Amino acid sequence: SAASAAEMVVEYDRTRLNDAAYVEELYAELESAAKSVCKKELAGSPIIVSTMRSCIETTLAESVEKIGAPLLTAYADGAEIQQLASTQ
């Protein structure tokens, strides 16, 4: 069978998802995990920066959606907006 995609578990406290500081911390952990997963998935292939960035953004967005916390989603949207603003 084909090798399964790289995966990483990020544990979080659902009761703290309304705490802005905790959400910021969790988002950073999710982003770090996404980077690790994408590095593993893209290992051995010529890594193109845009491919890596795209993988991280997709993985991160899927994680945020899976958690489904409004504050985390809002933070993620804001973080994406800041990223876009800083790259232009």
Tab-separated table of N, CA and C in Angstrom:
chain	number	residue	atom	x	y	z
A	1	SER	N	0.835	-1.202	0.000
A	1	SER	CA	0.000	0.000	0.000
A	1	SER	C	0.870	1.252	0.000
A	2	ALA	N	0.315	2.317	-0.453
A	2	ALA	CA	1.055	3.581	-0.531
A	2	ALA	C	1.350	4.114	0.868
A	3	ALA	N	2.441	4.821	0.997
A	3	ALA	CA	2.806	5.402	2.291
A	3	ALA	C	1.758	6.455	2.659
A	4	SER	N	1.396	6.477	3.925
A	4	SER	CA	0.400	7.460	4.349
A	4	SER	C	1.051	8.833	4.465
A	5	ALA	N	0.241	9.836	4.314
A	5	ALA	CA	0.749	11.206	4.408
A	5	ALA	C	1.280	11.458	5.819
A	6	ALA	N	2.259	12.299	5.905
A	6	ALA	CA	2.821	12.652	7.217
A	6	ALA	C	1.709	13.273	8.054
A	7	GLU	N	1.735	12.971	9.330
A	7	GLU	CA	0.704	13.476	10.218
A	7	GLU	C	1.319	13.885	11.544
A	8	MET	N	0.700	14.838	12.206
A	8	MET	CA	1.179	15.278	13.497
A	8	MET	C	-0.029	15.657	14.342
A	9	VAL	N	-0.012	15.266	15.603
A	9	VAL	CA	-1.127	15.580	16.488
A	9	VAL	C	-0.756	16.781	17.361
A	10	VAL	N	-1.623	17.774	17.360
A	10	VAL	CA	-1.443	18.929	18.234
A	10	VAL	C	-2.590	18.883	19.233
A	11	GLU	N	-2.245	18.676	20.490
A	11	GLU	CA	-3.283	18.628	21.518
A	11	GLU	C	-3.607	20.055	21.965
A	12	TYR	N	-4.885	20.268	22.254
A	12	TYR	CA	-5.303	21.603	22.703
A	12	TYR	C	-6.439	21.474	23.698
A	13	ASP	N	-6.632	22.526	24.465
A	13	ASP	CA	-7.666	22.564	25.493
A	13	ASP	C	-8.895	23.291	24.946
A	14	ARG	N	-9.911	22.504	24.609
A	14	ARG	CA	-11.135	23.066	24.010
A	14	ARG	C	-11.773	24.140	24.910
A	15	THR	N	-11.606	24.016	26.221
A	15	THR	CA	-12.220	24.979	27.147
A	15	THR	C	-11.529	26.344	27.101
A	16	ARG	N	-10.353	26.409	26.472
A	16	ARG	CA	-9.610	27.684	26.434
A	16	ARG	C	-9.664	28.357	25.065
A	17	LEU	N	-10.527	27.852	24.163
A	17	LEU	CA	-10.580	28.398	22.813
A	17	LEU	C	-11.209	29.785	22.709
A	18	ASN	N	-11.699	30.325	23.826
A	18	ASN	CA	-12.204	31.698	23.835
A	18	ASN	C	-11.185	32.665	24.427
A	19	ASP	N	-10.010	32.151	24.770
A	19	ASP	CA	-8.929	32.955	25.340
A	19	ASP	C	-7.982	33.362	24.206
A	20	ALA	N	-7.955	34.650	23.894
A	20	ALA	CA	-7.172	35.145	22.765
A	20	ALA	C	-5.692	34.770	22.857
A	21	ALA	N	-5.112	34.857	24.041
A	21	ALA	CA	-3.690	34.527	24.208
A	21	ALA	C	-3.450	33.045	23.928
A	22	TYR	N	-4.364	32.207	24.395
A	22	TYR	CA	-4.235	30.763	24.164
A	22	TYR	C	-4.391	30.445	22.680
A	23	VAL	N	-5.338	31.106	22.022
A	23	VAL	CA	-5.577	30.896	20.595
A	23	VAL	C	-4.330	31.272	19.792
A	24	GLU	N	-3.693	32.363	20.166
A	24	GLU	CA	-2.468	32.800	19.482
A	24	GLU	C	-1.371	31.736	19.636
A	25	GLU	N	-1.246	31.202	20.835
A	25	GLU	CA	-0.276	30.154	21.147
A	25	GLU	C	-0.578	28.875	20.341
A	26	LEU	N	-1.848	28.496	20.325
A	26	LEU	CA	-2.285	27.303	19.602
A	26	LEU	C	-2.017	27.446	18.112
A	27	TYR	N	-2.301	28.630	17.570
A	27	TYR	CA	-2.076	28.875	16.140
A	27	TYR	C	-0.592	28.706	15.801
A	28	ALA	N	0.271	29.218	16.664
A	28	ALA	CA	1.720	29.075	16.449
A	28	ALA	C	2.125	27.600	16.460
A	29	GLU	N	1.531	26.821	17.373
A	29	GLU	CA	1.813	25.377	17.429
A	29	GLU	C	1.316	24.682	16.168
A	30	LEU	N	0.126	25.044	15.705
A	30	LEU	CA	-0.430	24.451	14.486
A	30	LEU	C	0.442	24.782	13.279
A	31	GLU	N	0.923	26.024	13.232
A	31	GLU	CA	1.779	26.448	12.124
A	31	GLU	C	3.095	25.666	12.130
A	32	SER	N	3.666	25.495	13.309
A	32	SER	CA	4.900	24.741	13.457
A	32	SER	C	4.694	23.285	13.028
A	33	ALA	N	3.571	22.703	13.436
A	33	ALA	CA	3.251	21.328	13.060
A	33	ALA	C	3.063	21.217	11.548
A	34	ALA	N	2.393	22.191	10.954
A	34	ALA	CA	2.174	22.187	9.503
A	34	ALA	C	3.510	22.222	8.767
A	35	LYS	N	4.445	23.036	9.256
A	35	LYS	CA	5.774	23.113	8.629
A	35	LYS	C	6.475	21.762	8.694
A	36	SER	N	6.408	21.100	9.846
A	36	SER	CA	7.040	19.788	10.011
A	36	SER	C	6.424	18.755	9.083
A	37	VAL	N	5.095	18.733	9.021
A	37	VAL	CA	4.388	17.782	8.167
A	37	VAL	C	4.765	18.009	6.702
A	38	CYS	N	4.774	19.261	6.290
A	38	CYS	CA	5.081	19.567	4.887
A	38	CYS	C	6.528	19.223	4.535
A	39	LYS	N	7.443	19.449	5.458
A	39	LYS	CA	8.846	19.080	5.214
A	39	LYS	C	8.952	17.582	4.990
A	40	LYS	N	8.219	16.789	5.807
A	40	LYS	CA	8.237	15.330	5.658
A	40	LYS	C	7.604	14.920	4.336
A	41	GLU	N	6.471	15.529	3.996
A	41	GLU	CA	5.764	15.168	2.766
A	41	GLU	C	6.574	15.525	1.529
A	42	LEU	N	7.328	16.615	1.603
A	42	LEU	CA	8.074	17.073	0.430
A	42	LEU	C	9.523	16.582	0.419
A	43	ALA	N	9.902	15.804	1.433
A	43	ALA	CA	11.272	15.293	1.510
A	43	ALA	C	11.574	14.438	0.290
A	44	GLY	N	12.756	14.625	-0.251
A	44	GLY	CA	13.168	13.825	-1.388
A	44	GLY	C	12.749	14.408	-2.726
A	45	SER	N	11.850	15.366	-2.717
A	45	SER	CA	11.484	16.012	-3.973
A	45	SER	C	12.111	17.399	-3.981
A	46	PRO	N	12.359	17.926	-5.157
A	46	PRO	CA	12.952	19.275	-5.172
A	46	PRO	C	11.972	20.248	-4.519
A	47	ILE	N	12.392	20.818	-3.414
A	47	ILE	CA	11.478	21.692	-2.679
A	47	ILE	C	11.462	23.076	-3.312
A	48	ILE	N	10.305	23.440	-3.756
A	48	ILE	CA	10.091	24.759	-4.336
A	48	ILE	C	9.403	25.574	-3.253
A	49	VAL	N	9.914	26.744	-3.000
A	49	VAL	CA	9.396	27.580	-1.912
A	49	VAL	C	7.883	27.748	-1.984
A	50	SER	N	7.359	28.010	-3.165
A	50	SER	CA	5.910	28.222	-3.287
A	50	SER	C	5.128	26.948	-2.956
A	51	THR	N	5.689	25.779	-3.290
A	51	THR	CA	5.029	24.507	-2.973
A	51	THR	C	4.983	24.321	-1.467
A	52	MET	N	6.091	24.607	-0.811
A	52	MET	CA	6.177	24.485	0.642
A	52	MET	C	5.179	25.437	1.308
A	53	ARG	N	5.160	26.676	0.851
A	53	ARG	CA	4.256	27.684	1.431
A	53	ARG	C	2.800	27.252	1.241
A	54	SER	N	2.490	26.762	0.062
A	54	SER	CA	1.142	26.312	-0.246
A	54	SER	C	0.743	25.134	0.647
A	55	CYS	N	1.661	24.194	0.840
A	55	CYS	CA	1.408	23.030	1.699
A	55	CYS	C	1.128	23.483	3.129
A	56	ILE	N	1.941	24.393	3.638
A	56	ILE	CA	1.777	24.888	5.012
A	56	ILE	C	0.426	25.588	5.161
A	57	GLU	N	0.087	26.461	4.214
A	57	GLU	CA	-1.171	27.201	4.290
A	57	GLU	C	-2.372	26.260	4.248
A	58	THR	N	-2.320	25.257	3.366
A	58	THR	CA	-3.422	24.294	3.246
A	58	THR	C	-3.560	23.464	4.516
A	59	THR	N	-2.433	22.953	5.014
A	59	THR	CA	-2.442	22.124	6.222
A	59	THR	C	-2.955	22.916	7.416
A	60	LEU	N	-2.495	24.148	7.530
A	60	LEU	CA	-2.911	25.019	8.630
A	60	LEU	C	-4.405	25.325	8.545
A	61	ALA	N	-4.884	25.649	7.354
A	61	ALA	CA	-6.306	25.965	7.165
A	61	ALA	C	-7.179	24.763	7.513
A	62	GLU	N	-6.738	23.564	7.126
A	62	GLU	CA	-7.492	22.342	7.440
A	62	GLU	C	-7.546	22.111	8.950
A	63	SER	N	-6.435	22.362	9.634
A	63	SER	CA	-6.385	22.188	11.088
A	63	SER	C	-7.325	23.156	11.787
A	64	VAL	N	-7.292	24.406	11.368
A	64	VAL	CA	-8.147	25.439	11.968
A	64	VAL	C	-9.616	25.082	11.742
A	65	GLU	N	-9.934	24.635	10.526
A	65	GLU	CA	-11.310	24.267	10.195
A	65	GLU	C	-11.775	23.070	11.034
A	66	LYS	N	-10.884	22.095	11.214
A	66	LYS	CA	-11.205	20.895	11.984
A	66	LYS	C	-11.533	21.255	13.439
A	67	ILE	N	-10.776	22.193	14.017
A	67	ILE	CA	-11.013	22.619	15.404
A	67	ILE	C	-12.332	23.385	15.479
A	68	GLY	N	-12.579	24.234	14.493
A	68	GLY	CA	-13.862	24.920	14.387
A	68	GLY	C	-14.187	25.928	15.463
A	69	ALA	N	-13.172	26.544	16.047
A	69	ALA	CA	-13.412	27.561	17.079
A	69	ALA	C	-13.451	28.943	16.422
A	70	PRO	N	-14.533	29.702	16.623
A	70	PRO	CA	-14.662	31.012	15.972
A	70	PRO	C	-13.473	31.948	16.196
A	71	LEU	N	-12.969	32.007	17.426
A	71	LEU	CA	-11.852	32.906	17.710
A	71	LEU	C	-10.582	32.475	16.983
A	72	LEU	N	-10.346	31.163	16.926
A	72	LEU	CA	-9.177	30.640	16.210
A	72	LEU	C	-9.304	30.926	14.712
A	73	THR	N	-10.496	30.740	14.172
A	73	THR	CA	-10.739	31.012	12.751
A	73	THR	C	-10.491	32.485	12.447
A	74	ALA	N	-11.001	33.354	13.306
A	74	ALA	CA	-10.799	34.798	13.126
A	74	ALA	C	-9.316	35.150	13.204
A	75	TYR	N	-8.628	34.538	14.159
A	75	TYR	CA	-7.193	34.789	14.298
A	75	TYR	C	-6.456	34.317	13.051
A	76	ALA	N	-6.815	33.146	12.559
A	76	ALA	CA	-6.179	32.593	11.361
A	76	ALA	C	-6.412	33.514	10.164
A	77	ASP	N	-7.620	34.019	10.021
A	77	ASP	CA	-7.920	34.941	8.921
A	77	ASP	C	-7.085	36.204	9.044
A	78	GLY	N	-6.961	36.702	10.257
A	78	GLY	CA	-6.139	37.891	10.500
A	78	GLY	C	-4.680	37.617	10.233
A	79	ALA	N	-4.206	36.435	10.634
A	79	ALA	CA	-2.809	36.062	10.440
A	79	ALA	C	-2.504	35.949	8.948
A	80	GLU	N	-3.450	35.404	8.190
A	80	GLU	CA	-3.260	35.293	6.748
A	80	GLU	C	-3.202	36.668	6.111
A	81	ILE	N	-4.075	37.552	6.554
A	81	ILE	CA	-4.096	38.919	6.022
A	81	ILE	C	-2.756	39.599	6.305
A	82	GLN	N	-2.233	39.445	7.533
A	82	GLN	CA	-0.938	40.030	7.884
A	82	GLN	C	0.170	39.450	7.012
A	83	GLN	N	0.131	38.128	6.781
A	83	GLN	CA	1.149	37.479	5.947
A	83	GLN	C	1.122	38.060	4.542
A	84	LEU	N	-0.069	38.191	3.969
A	84	LEU	CA	-0.203	38.721	2.625
A	84	LEU	C	0.322	40.151	2.563
A	85	ALA	N	-0.008	40.932	3.576
A	85	ALA	CA	0.430	42.330	3.608
A	85	ALA	C	1.956	42.418	3.705
A	86	SER	N	2.581	41.492	4.452
A	86	SER	CA	4.035	41.567	4.639
A	86	SER	C	4.810	41.059	3.425
A	87	THR	N	4.149	40.301	2.517
A	87	THR	CA	4.868	39.774	1.355
A	87	THR	C	4.712	40.671	0.135
A	88	GLN	N	3.881	41.695	0.235
A	88	GLN	CA	3.684	42.570	-0.921
A	88	GLN	C	4.477	43.851	-0.808
